[in-house]
Amino acid sequence: MKTTYKSAKGVGVWTIVGITVIYNVFMIVLINFINSYEIFNLFKLAFIAVNAYQIYYIIICGTLKYSMDEENLYITSMFKFKNEKIPFKNIRMYQKSKGYIKGVKLSGYGKSKFAIGRSFIHKVGRTYMFVTSTKNVIYLKTDDITYGISPENFQEFELKIQERHIENLQWENKLNKGVELRKEPKFLVPFIIAAIIVLMLTLNPIIMYLYGNLPDRMPLSFNPNFIAVEFGTGKQFAFKQMTYGLLNMGLLFCMYYAAYIFSKYDKKVFYKFIYTALVVAAFFLIMQIRILCTFK
């Protein structure tokens, strides 16, 4: 039979809702002043992605609960956005904490007053955080990672943990050495794809111009409805697209080094950085292809 504990109430949900409202107001106002097709669509993509991200964490933070039976601890939320199963036999020890969370957020949401996602916590180490309130936090250490949770009825929950012969102890935490990114397929494959896309974005219009495959008159700017508002020569178009390519190249290298730095904290989150560069590069390439197909 499972015993279920709700997550302690905190400021998490209201914080995320407030940030979402401010973000949406800002974006809606800003979009009305944008008169560039590329930037307008980039903002639309960001608007959709960020709202999906916000709603995802609002649901998790508002519906998080912890359950346990004789053998396992379960951390779940609505729609199974979070659905963790931790065997008690894998939990080596635990420790408690009160007050602000001290650490580095690696992924997810929150920081000092609540945290959902992966963090590197001071004196705890790599931690998968499911903490909605910092009034009482319990950290459960396994061989792979530590889990941070904040159940209501904290004392009762702690007694249940102790009944499983799990002791309250301190442990050392150490940073990993930097990962050799070239040996990680989860990172290397999207990096290579992103690099190829950036090269295509940069070189394709230049090659087309040099071989005379671009019209003498090409659009340089569009309004949000994809109506050309400024024209120039094929050379100007090629160099403008090359500029977009170089900017994406800079973003790609920034994400590469960000991934390397974060790999010291947690080897399971660093590869996500490269997907940012991949999505942005793909977006600009699609825009370029659409322009070429329409006006070539």
PDB file of C-alpha atoms in Angstrom:
ATOM      1  CA  MET A   1       0.000   0.000   0.000  1.00  0.00           C
ATOM      2  CA  LYS A   2       1.337   3.410  -0.977  1.00  0.00           C
ATOM      3  CA  THR A   3       1.628   6.346   1.378  1.00  0.00           C
ATOM      4  CA  THR A   4       1.417   9.688  -0.423  1.00  0.00           C
ATOM      5  CA  TYR A   5       2.763  13.063   0.636  1.00  0.00           C
ATOM      6  CA  LYS A   6       2.001  16.307  -1.131  1.00  0.00           C
ATOM      7  CA  SER A   7       4.858  18.659  -1.844  1.00  0.00           C
ATOM      8  CA  ALA A   8       5.032  21.545   0.608  1.00  0.00           C
ATOM      9  CA  LYS A   9       3.449  24.738  -0.654  1.00  0.00           C
ATOM     10  CA  GLY A  10       5.841  27.474  -1.657  1.00  0.00           C
ATOM     11  CA  VAL A  11       6.192  30.408  -4.014  1.00  0.00           C
ATOM     12  CA  GLY A  12       7.109  28.341  -7.066  1.00  0.00           C
ATOM     13  CA  VAL A  13       3.817  28.289  -8.959  1.00  0.00           C
ATOM     14  CA  TRP A  14       3.089  31.975  -8.410  1.00  0.00           C
ATOM     15  CA  THR A  15       6.632  32.926  -9.353  1.00  0.00           C
ATOM     16  CA  ILE A  16       6.410  31.042 -12.644  1.00  0.00           C
ATOM     17  CA  VAL A  17       2.927  32.427 -13.393  1.00  0.00           C
ATOM     18  CA  GLY A  18       4.123  35.972 -12.691  1.00  0.00           C
ATOM     19  CA  ILE A  19       7.174  35.586 -14.925  1.00  0.00           C
ATOM     20  CA  THR A  20       4.960  34.115 -17.659  1.00  0.00           C
ATOM     21  CA  VAL A  21       2.556  37.062 -17.567  1.00  0.00           C
ATOM     22  CA  ILE A  22       5.388  39.614 -17.656  1.00  0.00           C
ATOM     23  CA  TYR A  23       7.101  37.739 -20.478  1.00  0.00           C
ATOM     24  CA  ASN A  24       3.920  37.516 -22.565  1.00  0.00           C
ATOM     25  CA  VAL A  25       3.079  41.199 -22.132  1.00  0.00           C
ATOM     26  CA  PHE A  26       6.629  42.160 -23.079  1.00  0.00           C
ATOM     27  CA  MET A  27       6.692  39.866 -26.116  1.00  0.00           C
ATOM     28  CA  ILE A  28       3.267  40.924 -27.414  1.00  0.00           C
ATOM     29  CA  VAL A  29       4.190  44.607 -27.152  1.00  0.00           C
ATOM     30  CA  LEU A  30       7.578  44.025 -28.764  1.00  0.00           C
ATOM     31  CA  ILE A  31       6.208  41.937 -31.637  1.00  0.00           C
ATOM     32  CA  ASN A  32       3.939  44.818 -32.635  1.00  0.00           C
ATOM     33  CA  PHE A  33       7.012  46.962 -33.295  1.00  0.00           C
ATOM     34  CA  ILE A  34       8.934  44.373 -35.316  1.00  0.00           C
ATOM     35  CA  ASN A  35       8.945  44.931 -39.054  1.00  0.00           C
ATOM     36  CA  SER A  36      11.347  42.170 -40.075  1.00  0.00           C
ATOM     37  CA  TYR A  37      10.177  38.793 -41.341  1.00  0.00           C
ATOM     38  CA  GLU A  38      13.130  36.845 -39.909  1.00  0.00           C
ATOM     39  CA  ILE A  39      13.051  38.489 -36.483  1.00  0.00           C
ATOM     40  CA  PHE A  40       9.246  38.308 -36.325  1.00  0.00           C
ATOM     41  CA  ASN A  41       9.263  34.550 -36.915  1.00  0.00           C
ATOM     42  CA  LEU A  42      12.174  34.038 -34.543  1.00  0.00           C
ATOM     43  CA  PHE A  43      10.186  35.844 -31.849  1.00  0.00           C
ATOM     44  CA  LYS A  44       7.111  33.731 -32.607  1.00  0.00           C
ATOM     45  CA  LEU A  45       9.190  30.581 -32.226  1.00  0.00           C
ATOM     46  CA  ALA A  46      10.602  31.865 -28.933  1.00  0.00           C
ATOM     47  CA  PHE A  47       7.122  32.895 -27.756  1.00  0.00           C
ATOM     48  CA  ILE A  48       5.702  29.408 -28.325  1.00  0.00           C
ATOM     49  CA  ALA A  49       8.731  27.599 -26.890  1.00  0.00           C
ATOM     50  CA  VAL A  50       8.955  29.693 -23.725  1.00  0.00           C
ATOM     51  CA  ASN A  51       5.222  29.461 -23.009  1.00  0.00           C
ATOM     52  CA  ALA A  52       5.319  25.686 -23.415  1.00  0.00           C
ATOM     53  CA  TYR A  53       8.302  25.628 -21.044  1.00  0.00           C
ATOM     54  CA  GLN A  54       6.502  27.801 -18.486  1.00  0.00           C
ATOM     55  CA  ILE A  55       3.279  25.770 -18.581  1.00  0.00           C
ATOM     56  CA  TYR A  56       5.273  22.550 -18.217  1.00  0.00           C
ATOM     57  CA  TYR A  57       6.857  23.762 -14.974  1.00  0.00           C
ATOM     58  CA  ILE A  58       3.656  25.335 -13.653  1.00  0.00           C
ATOM     59  CA  ILE A  59       1.982  21.921 -13.919  1.00  0.00           C
ATOM     60  CA  ILE A  60       4.917  20.121 -12.303  1.00  0.00           C
ATOM     61  CA  CYS A  61       5.339  22.619  -9.485  1.00  0.00           C
ATOM     62  CA  GLY A  62       1.610  22.698  -8.758  1.00  0.00           C
ATOM     63  CA  THR A  63       0.946  18.947  -8.790  1.00  0.00           C
ATOM     64  CA  LEU A  64       4.159  17.384  -7.472  1.00  0.00           C
ATOM     65  CA  LYS A  65       3.754  14.605  -4.917  1.00  0.00           C
ATOM     66  CA  TYR A  66       5.835  11.883  -3.315  1.00  0.00           C
ATOM     67  CA  SER A  67       4.636   8.342  -2.668  1.00  0.00           C
ATOM     68  CA  MET A  68       6.261   5.320  -1.102  1.00  0.00           C
ATOM     69  CA  ASP A  69       5.580   1.648  -0.669  1.00  0.00           C
ATOM     70  CA  GLU A  70       7.742  -0.963   1.009  1.00  0.00           C
ATOM     71  CA  GLU A  71      10.363  -0.985  -1.729  1.00  0.00           C
ATOM     72  CA  ASN A  72      10.288   2.284  -3.661  1.00  0.00           C
ATOM     73  CA  LEU A  73       9.892   6.032  -3.450  1.00  0.00           C
ATOM     74  CA  TYR A  74       7.905   7.639  -6.274  1.00  0.00           C
ATOM     75  CA  ILE A  75       8.056  11.266  -7.383  1.00  0.00           C
ATOM     76  CA  THR A  76       5.202  12.116  -9.743  1.00  0.00           C
ATOM     77  CA  SER A  77       3.201  14.984 -11.196  1.00  0.00           C
ATOM     78  CA  MET A  78       0.126  15.463 -13.374  1.00  0.00           C
ATOM     79  CA  PHE A  79       0.356  13.937 -16.870  1.00  0.00           C
ATOM     80  CA  LYS A  80       3.474  12.093 -15.632  1.00  0.00           C
ATOM     81  CA  PHE A  81       5.643  15.043 -16.620  1.00  0.00           C
ATOM     82  CA  LYS A  82       7.724  13.818 -13.703  1.00  0.00           C
ATOM     83  CA  ASN A  83       7.644  10.133 -12.953  1.00  0.00           C
ATOM     84  CA  GLU A  84      10.644   8.986 -10.924  1.00  0.00           C
ATOM     85  CA  LYS A  85      10.973   5.643  -9.189  1.00  0.00           C
ATOM     86  CA  ILE A  86      13.747   5.327  -6.597  1.00  0.00           C
ATOM     87  CA  PRO A  87      14.285   1.923  -4.945  1.00  0.00           C
ATOM     88  CA  PHE A  88      15.018   2.346  -1.242  1.00  0.00           C
ATOM     89  CA  LYS A  89      17.841  -0.181  -1.556  1.00  0.00           C
ATOM     90  CA  ASN A  90      19.646   2.344  -3.790  1.00  0.00           C
ATOM     91  CA  ILE A  91      19.444   5.188  -1.257  1.00  0.00           C
ATOM     92  CA  ARG A  92      22.689   5.209   0.725  1.00  0.00           C
ATOM     93  CA  MET A  93      22.005   8.066   3.148  1.00  0.00           C
ATOM     94  CA  TYR A  94      20.146  11.321   3.540  1.00  0.00           C
ATOM     95  CA  GLN A  95      20.579  14.789   4.970  1.00  0.00           C
ATOM     96  CA  LYS A  96      18.273  17.696   5.776  1.00  0.00           C
ATOM     97  CA  SER A  97      18.331  21.379   4.971  1.00  0.00           C
ATOM     98  CA  LYS A  98      16.379  24.542   5.725  1.00  0.00           C
ATOM     99  CA  GLY A  99      16.492  27.972   4.145  1.00  0.00           C
ATOM    100  CA  TYR A 100      17.625  29.194   0.757  1.00  0.00           C
ATOM    101  CA  ILE A 101      19.039  26.675  -1.682  1.00  0.00           C
ATOM    102  CA  LYS A 102      22.730  27.298  -2.282  1.00  0.00           C
ATOM    103  CA  GLY A 103      23.983  25.965  -5.568  1.00  0.00           C
ATOM    104  CA  VAL A 104      24.174  26.222  -9.340  1.00  0.00           C
ATOM    105  CA  LYS A 105      21.089  25.563 -11.452  1.00  0.00           C
ATOM    106  CA  LEU A 106      21.963  23.310 -14.384  1.00  0.00           C
ATOM    107  CA  SER A 107      18.527  22.821 -15.908  1.00  0.00           C
ATOM    108  CA  GLY A 108      14.894  23.307 -15.015  1.00  0.00           C
ATOM    109  CA  TYR A 109      13.339  26.120 -13.013  1.00  0.00           C
ATOM    110  CA  GLY A 110      13.896  27.990  -9.788  1.00  0.00           C
ATOM    111  CA  LYS A 111      16.997  28.620  -7.751  1.00  0.00           C
ATOM    112  CA  SER A 112      17.010  29.761  -4.118  1.00  0.00           C
ATOM    113  CA  LYS A 113      13.364  29.462  -2.943  1.00  0.00           C
ATOM    114  CA  PHE A 114      12.301  26.459  -5.019  1.00  0.00           C
ATOM    115  CA  ALA A 115      13.890  24.248  -7.642  1.00  0.00           C
ATOM    116  CA  ILE A 116      12.633  21.748 -10.195  1.00  0.00           C
ATOM    117  CA  GLY A 117      15.354  20.174 -12.308  1.00  0.00           C
ATOM    118  CA  ARG A 118      19.048  19.461 -12.021  1.00  0.00           C
ATOM    119  CA  SER A 119      21.342  21.513  -9.797  1.00  0.00           C
ATOM    120  CA  PHE A 120      24.731  21.309  -8.172  1.00  0.00           C
ATOM    121  CA  ILE A 121      24.005  21.953  -4.492  1.00  0.00           C
ATOM    122  CA  HIS A 122      26.598  23.197  -2.023  1.00  0.00           C
ATOM    123  CA  LYS A 123      27.767  20.341   0.261  1.00  0.00           C
ATOM    124  CA  VAL A 124      25.396  17.935  -1.507  1.00  0.00           C
ATOM    125  CA  GLY A 125      26.610  17.674  -5.102  1.00  0.00           C
ATOM    126  CA  ARG A 126      24.703  16.778  -8.249  1.00  0.00           C
ATOM    127  CA  THR A 127      21.044  16.823  -7.328  1.00  0.00           C
ATOM    128  CA  TYR A 128      17.783  16.208  -9.123  1.00  0.00           C
ATOM    129  CA  MET A 129      15.597  18.789  -7.415  1.00  0.00           C
ATOM    130  CA  PHE A 130      11.873  18.357  -6.736  1.00  0.00           C
ATOM    131  CA  VAL A 131      11.705  21.100  -4.130  1.00  0.00           C
ATOM    132  CA  THR A 132       8.665  23.390  -3.955  1.00  0.00           C
ATOM    133  CA  SER A 133       9.484  24.922  -0.565  1.00  0.00           C
ATOM    134  CA  THR A 134      12.737  25.416   1.336  1.00  0.00           C
ATOM    135  CA  LYS A 135      11.136  25.203   4.784  1.00  0.00           C
ATOM    136  CA  ASN A 136      12.217  21.562   5.056  1.00  0.00           C
ATOM    137  CA  VAL A 137      14.237  19.824   2.364  1.00  0.00           C
ATOM    138  CA  ILE A 138      15.533  16.278   2.444  1.00  0.00           C
ATOM    139  CA  TYR A 139      18.338  15.098   0.166  1.00  0.00           C
ATOM    140  CA  LEU A 140      18.437  11.387  -0.678  1.00  0.00           C
ATOM    141  CA  LYS A 141      21.782  10.169  -1.989  1.00  0.00           C
ATOM    142  CA  THR A 142      22.078   7.289  -4.439  1.00  0.00           C
ATOM    143  CA  ASP A 143      25.181   6.043  -6.236  1.00  0.00           C
ATOM    144  CA  ASP A 144      24.197   7.920  -9.385  1.00  0.00           C
ATOM    145  CA  ILE A 145      22.694  11.199  -8.157  1.00  0.00           C
ATOM    146  CA  THR A 146      21.066  12.863  -5.164  1.00  0.00           C
ATOM    147  CA  TYR A 147      17.344  13.660  -5.070  1.00  0.00           C
ATOM    148  CA  GLY A 148      16.026  16.757  -3.299  1.00  0.00           C
ATOM    149  CA  ILE A 149      12.394  16.774  -2.134  1.00  0.00           C
ATOM    150  CA  SER A 150      10.193  18.882   0.168  1.00  0.00           C
ATOM    151  CA  PRO A 151       7.234  16.857   1.462  1.00  0.00           C
ATOM    152  CA  GLU A 152       4.503  18.058   3.767  1.00  0.00           C
ATOM    153  CA  ASN A 153       4.415  16.202   7.098  1.00  0.00           C
ATOM    154  CA  PHE A 154       8.185  16.280   6.987  1.00  0.00           C
ATOM    155  CA  GLN A 155       8.820  14.548  10.318  1.00  0.00           C
ATOM    156  CA  GLU A 156       6.539  11.656   9.427  1.00  0.00           C
ATOM    157  CA  PHE A 157       8.253  11.332   6.051  1.00  0.00           C
ATOM    158  CA  GLU A 158      11.673  11.298   7.733  1.00  0.00           C
ATOM    159  CA  LEU A 159      10.574   8.545  10.112  1.00  0.00           C
ATOM    160  CA  LYS A 160       9.467   6.464   7.131  1.00  0.00           C
ATOM    161  CA  ILE A 161      12.914   6.936   5.604  1.00  0.00           C
ATOM    162  CA  GLN A 162      14.615   5.900   8.843  1.00  0.00           C
ATOM    163  CA  GLU A 163      12.422   2.800   9.030  1.00  0.00           C
ATOM    164  CA  ARG A 164      14.111   1.701   5.787  1.00  0.00           C
ATOM    165  CA  HIS A 165      17.466   1.818   7.643  1.00  0.00           C
ATOM    166  CA  ILE A 166      18.636   4.914   5.786  1.00  0.00           C
ATOM    167  CA  GLU A 167      20.881   7.054   7.980  1.00  0.00           C
ATOM    168  CA  ASN A 168      21.246  10.820   8.264  1.00  0.00           C
ATOM    169  CA  LEU A 169      24.886  11.386   7.272  1.00  0.00           C
ATOM    170  CA  GLN A 170      27.064  13.979   5.568  1.00  0.00           C
ATOM    171  CA  TRP A 171      28.971  13.229   2.375  1.00  0.00           C
ATOM    172  CA  GLU A 172      31.584  14.794   0.156  1.00  0.00           C
ATOM    173  CA  ASN A 173      30.772  16.244  -3.221  1.00  0.00           C
ATOM    174  CA  LYS A 174      33.233  16.778  -6.024  1.00  0.00           C
ATOM    175  CA  LEU A 175      33.085  18.365  -9.449  1.00  0.00           C
ATOM    176  CA  ASN A 176      33.560  16.106 -12.438  1.00  0.00           C
ATOM    177  CA  LYS A 177      36.412  16.615 -14.810  1.00  0.00           C
ATOM    178  CA  GLY A 178      35.360  18.211 -18.068  1.00  0.00           C
ATOM    179  CA  VAL A 179      33.813  15.707 -20.457  1.00  0.00           C
ATOM    180  CA  GLU A 180      35.567  14.988 -23.750  1.00  0.00           C
ATOM    181  CA  LEU A 181      32.691  16.220 -25.879  1.00  0.00           C
ATOM    182  CA  ARG A 182      33.972  14.589 -29.053  1.00  0.00           C
ATOM    183  CA  LYS A 183      33.455  11.187 -27.416  1.00  0.00           C
ATOM    184  CA  GLU A 184      29.818  11.828 -26.473  1.00  0.00           C
ATOM    185  CA  PRO A 185      27.392  10.798 -29.272  1.00  0.00           C
ATOM    186  CA  LYS A 186      24.507  12.747 -27.696  1.00  0.00           C
ATOM    187  CA  PHE A 187      26.582  15.876 -28.139  1.00  0.00           C
ATOM    188  CA  LEU A 188      28.659  15.086 -31.206  1.00  0.00           C
ATOM    189  CA  VAL A 189      25.800  14.152 -33.565  1.00  0.00           C
ATOM    190  CA  PRO A 190      23.720  17.347 -33.088  1.00  0.00           C
ATOM    191  CA  PHE A 191      26.944  19.392 -33.103  1.00  0.00           C
ATOM    192  CA  ILE A 192      27.945  17.992 -36.500  1.00  0.00           C
ATOM    193  CA  ILE A 193      24.425  18.539 -37.868  1.00  0.00           C
ATOM    194  CA  ALA A 194      24.404  22.119 -36.547  1.00  0.00           C
ATOM    195  CA  ALA A 195      27.866  22.757 -38.024  1.00  0.00           C
ATOM    196  CA  ILE A 196      26.756  21.476 -41.445  1.00  0.00           C
ATOM    197  CA  ILE A 197      23.630  23.654 -41.332  1.00  0.00           C
ATOM    198  CA  VAL A 198      25.707  26.714 -40.399  1.00  0.00           C
ATOM    199  CA  LEU A 199      28.116  26.039 -43.268  1.00  0.00           C
ATOM    200  CA  MET A 200      25.199  25.678 -45.689  1.00  0.00           C
ATOM    201  CA  LEU A 201      23.644  28.879 -44.382  1.00  0.00           C
ATOM    202  CA  THR A 202      26.943  30.739 -44.768  1.00  0.00           C
ATOM    203  CA  LEU A 203      28.361  29.352 -48.002  1.00  0.00           C
ATOM    204  CA  ASN A 204      25.317  28.490 -50.098  1.00  0.00           C
ATOM    205  CA  PRO A 205      24.350  32.066 -51.116  1.00  0.00           C
ATOM    206  CA  ILE A 206      28.014  33.024 -51.665  1.00  0.00           C
ATOM    207  CA  ILE A 207      28.570  30.051 -53.972  1.00  0.00           C
ATOM    208  CA  MET A 208      25.328  30.784 -55.801  1.00  0.00           C
ATOM    209  CA  TYR A 209      26.437  34.394 -56.286  1.00  0.00           C
ATOM    210  CA  LEU A 210      29.917  33.454 -57.516  1.00  0.00           C
ATOM    211  CA  TYR A 211      28.456  31.007 -60.037  1.00  0.00           C
ATOM    212  CA  GLY A 212      25.888  33.545 -61.220  1.00  0.00           C
ATOM    213  CA  ASN A 213      22.893  31.647 -59.905  1.00  0.00           C
ATOM    214  CA  LEU A 214      21.420  34.602 -58.022  1.00  0.00           C
ATOM    215  CA  PRO A 215      19.254  37.212 -59.758  1.00  0.00           C
ATOM    216  CA  ASP A 216      20.678  40.713 -60.049  1.00  0.00           C
ATOM    217  CA  ARG A 217      17.876  41.994 -57.837  1.00  0.00           C
ATOM    218  CA  MET A 218      17.195  40.212 -54.536  1.00  0.00           C
ATOM    219  CA  PRO A 219      15.104  41.132 -51.482  1.00  0.00           C
ATOM    220  CA  LEU A 220      17.049  42.216 -48.410  1.00  0.00           C
ATOM    221  CA  SER A 221      14.223  42.882 -45.957  1.00  0.00           C
ATOM    222  CA  PHE A 222      10.679  41.624 -45.472  1.00  0.00           C
ATOM    223  CA  ASN A 223       7.754  42.697 -43.375  1.00  0.00           C
ATOM    224  CA  PRO A 224       6.129  40.098 -41.078  1.00  0.00           C
ATOM    225  CA  ASN A 225       3.827  39.016 -43.944  1.00  0.00           C
ATOM    226  CA  PHE A 226       6.813  38.009 -46.098  1.00  0.00           C
ATOM    227  CA  ILE A 227       6.399  40.973 -48.426  1.00  0.00           C
ATOM    228  CA  ALA A 228       9.708  42.401 -49.606  1.00  0.00           C
ATOM    229  CA  VAL A 229      10.186  45.992 -48.465  1.00  0.00           C
ATOM    230  CA  GLU A 230      13.802  46.497 -49.535  1.00  0.00           C
ATOM    231  CA  PHE A 231      15.716  45.179 -52.533  1.00  0.00           C
ATOM    232  CA  GLY A 232      19.398  45.070 -53.336  1.00  0.00           C
ATOM    233  CA  THR A 233      21.874  43.249 -55.520  1.00  0.00           C
ATOM    234  CA  GLY A 234      22.557  39.544 -55.433  1.00  0.00           C
ATOM    235  CA  LYS A 235      25.900  40.347 -53.833  1.00  0.00           C
ATOM    236  CA  GLN A 236      24.243  42.264 -50.995  1.00  0.00           C
ATOM    237  CA  PHE A 237      21.827  39.401 -50.407  1.00  0.00           C
ATOM    238  CA  ALA A 238      24.663  36.858 -50.326  1.00  0.00           C
ATOM    239  CA  PHE A 239      26.668  38.861 -47.803  1.00  0.00           C
ATOM    240  CA  LYS A 240      23.638  39.470 -45.600  1.00  0.00           C
ATOM    241  CA  GLN A 241      22.966  35.734 -45.471  1.00  0.00           C
ATOM    242  CA  MET A 242      26.646  35.124 -44.801  1.00  0.00           C
ATOM    243  CA  THR A 243      26.366  37.480 -41.816  1.00  0.00           C
ATOM    244  CA  TYR A 244      23.514  35.372 -40.444  1.00  0.00           C
ATOM    245  CA  GLY A 245      25.718  32.327 -40.910  1.00  0.00           C
ATOM    246  CA  LEU A 246      28.628  33.892 -39.037  1.00  0.00           C
ATOM    247  CA  LEU A 247      26.330  34.881 -36.164  1.00  0.00           C
ATOM    248  CA  ASN A 248      25.086  31.304 -35.970  1.00  0.00           C
ATOM    249  CA  MET A 249      28.669  30.096 -36.028  1.00  0.00           C
ATOM    250  CA  GLY A 250      29.399  32.304 -33.023  1.00  0.00           C
ATOM    251  CA  LEU A 251      26.344  30.935 -31.217  1.00  0.00           C
ATOM    252  CA  LEU A 252      27.453  27.379 -31.982  1.00  0.00           C
ATOM    253  CA  PHE A 253      30.871  27.915 -30.414  1.00  0.00           C
ATOM    254  CA  CYS A 254      29.342  29.676 -27.390  1.00  0.00           C
ATOM    255  CA  MET A 255      27.049  26.699 -26.823  1.00  0.00           C
ATOM    256  CA  TYR A 256      30.009  24.347 -27.241  1.00  0.00           C
ATOM    257  CA  TYR A 257      31.956  26.007 -24.447  1.00  0.00           C
ATOM    258  CA  ALA A 258      28.851  26.356 -22.260  1.00  0.00           C
ATOM    259  CA  ALA A 259      28.327  22.605 -22.627  1.00  0.00           C
ATOM    260  CA  TYR A 260      31.938  21.938 -21.644  1.00  0.00           C
ATOM    261  CA  ILE A 261      31.671  24.116 -18.529  1.00  0.00           C
ATOM    262  CA  PHE A 262      28.371  22.584 -17.388  1.00  0.00           C
ATOM    263  CA  SER A 263      29.645  19.051 -17.999  1.00  0.00           C
ATOM    264  CA  LYS A 264      31.806  19.522 -14.891  1.00  0.00           C
ATOM    265  CA  TYR A 265      28.640  19.786 -12.812  1.00  0.00           C
ATOM    266  CA  ASP A 266      26.464  17.140 -14.443  1.00  0.00           C
ATOM    267  CA  LYS A 267      27.265  14.906 -17.391  1.00  0.00           C
ATOM    268  CA  LYS A 268      23.582  14.404 -18.213  1.00  0.00           C
ATOM    269  CA  VAL A 269      22.615  17.992 -19.032  1.00  0.00           C
ATOM    270  CA  PHE A 270      25.512  19.471 -20.980  1.00  0.00           C
ATOM    271  CA  TYR A 271      24.414  18.164 -24.390  1.00  0.00           C
ATOM    272  CA  LYS A 272      21.191  20.191 -24.269  1.00  0.00           C
ATOM    273  CA  PHE A 273      23.085  23.396 -25.011  1.00  0.00           C
ATOM    274  CA  ILE A 274      23.958  22.295 -28.515  1.00  0.00           C
ATOM    275  CA  TYR A 275      20.284  21.860 -29.399  1.00  0.00           C
ATOM    276  CA  THR A 276      19.772  25.608 -28.943  1.00  0.00           C
ATOM    277  CA  ALA A 277      22.345  26.302 -31.640  1.00  0.00           C
ATOM    278  CA  LEU A 278      20.867  23.540 -33.811  1.00  0.00           C
ATOM    279  CA  VAL A 279      17.303  24.906 -33.651  1.00  0.00           C
ATOM    280  CA  VAL A 280      18.362  28.508 -34.343  1.00  0.00           C
ATOM    281  CA  ALA A 281      20.589  27.483 -37.267  1.00  0.00           C
ATOM    282  CA  ALA A 282      17.812  25.327 -38.749  1.00  0.00           C
ATOM    283  CA  PHE A 283      15.389  28.243 -38.421  1.00  0.00           C
ATOM    284  CA  PHE A 284      17.649  30.607 -40.387  1.00  0.00           C
ATOM    285  CA  LEU A 285      18.353  27.977 -43.044  1.00  0.00           C
ATOM    286  CA  ILE A 286      14.622  27.394 -43.562  1.00  0.00           C
ATOM    287  CA  MET A 287      14.121  31.151 -43.922  1.00  0.00           C
ATOM    288  CA  GLN A 288      16.932  31.308 -46.471  1.00  0.00           C
ATOM    289  CA  ILE A 289      15.542  28.398 -48.489  1.00  0.00           C
ATOM    290  CA  ARG A 290      12.096  29.983 -48.551  1.00  0.00           C
ATOM    291  CA  ILE A 291      13.525  33.273 -49.854  1.00  0.00           C
ATOM    292  CA  LEU A 292      15.566  31.518 -52.533  1.00  0.00           C
ATOM    293  CA  CYS A 293      12.642  29.366 -53.651  1.00  0.00           C
ATOM    294  CA  THR A 294      10.371  32.406 -53.884  1.00  0.00           C
ATOM    295  CA  PHE A 295      12.659  34.953 -55.527  1.00  0.00           C
ATOM    296  CA  LYS A 296      15.291  32.985 -57.432  1.00  0.00           C
TER     297      LYS A 296
END
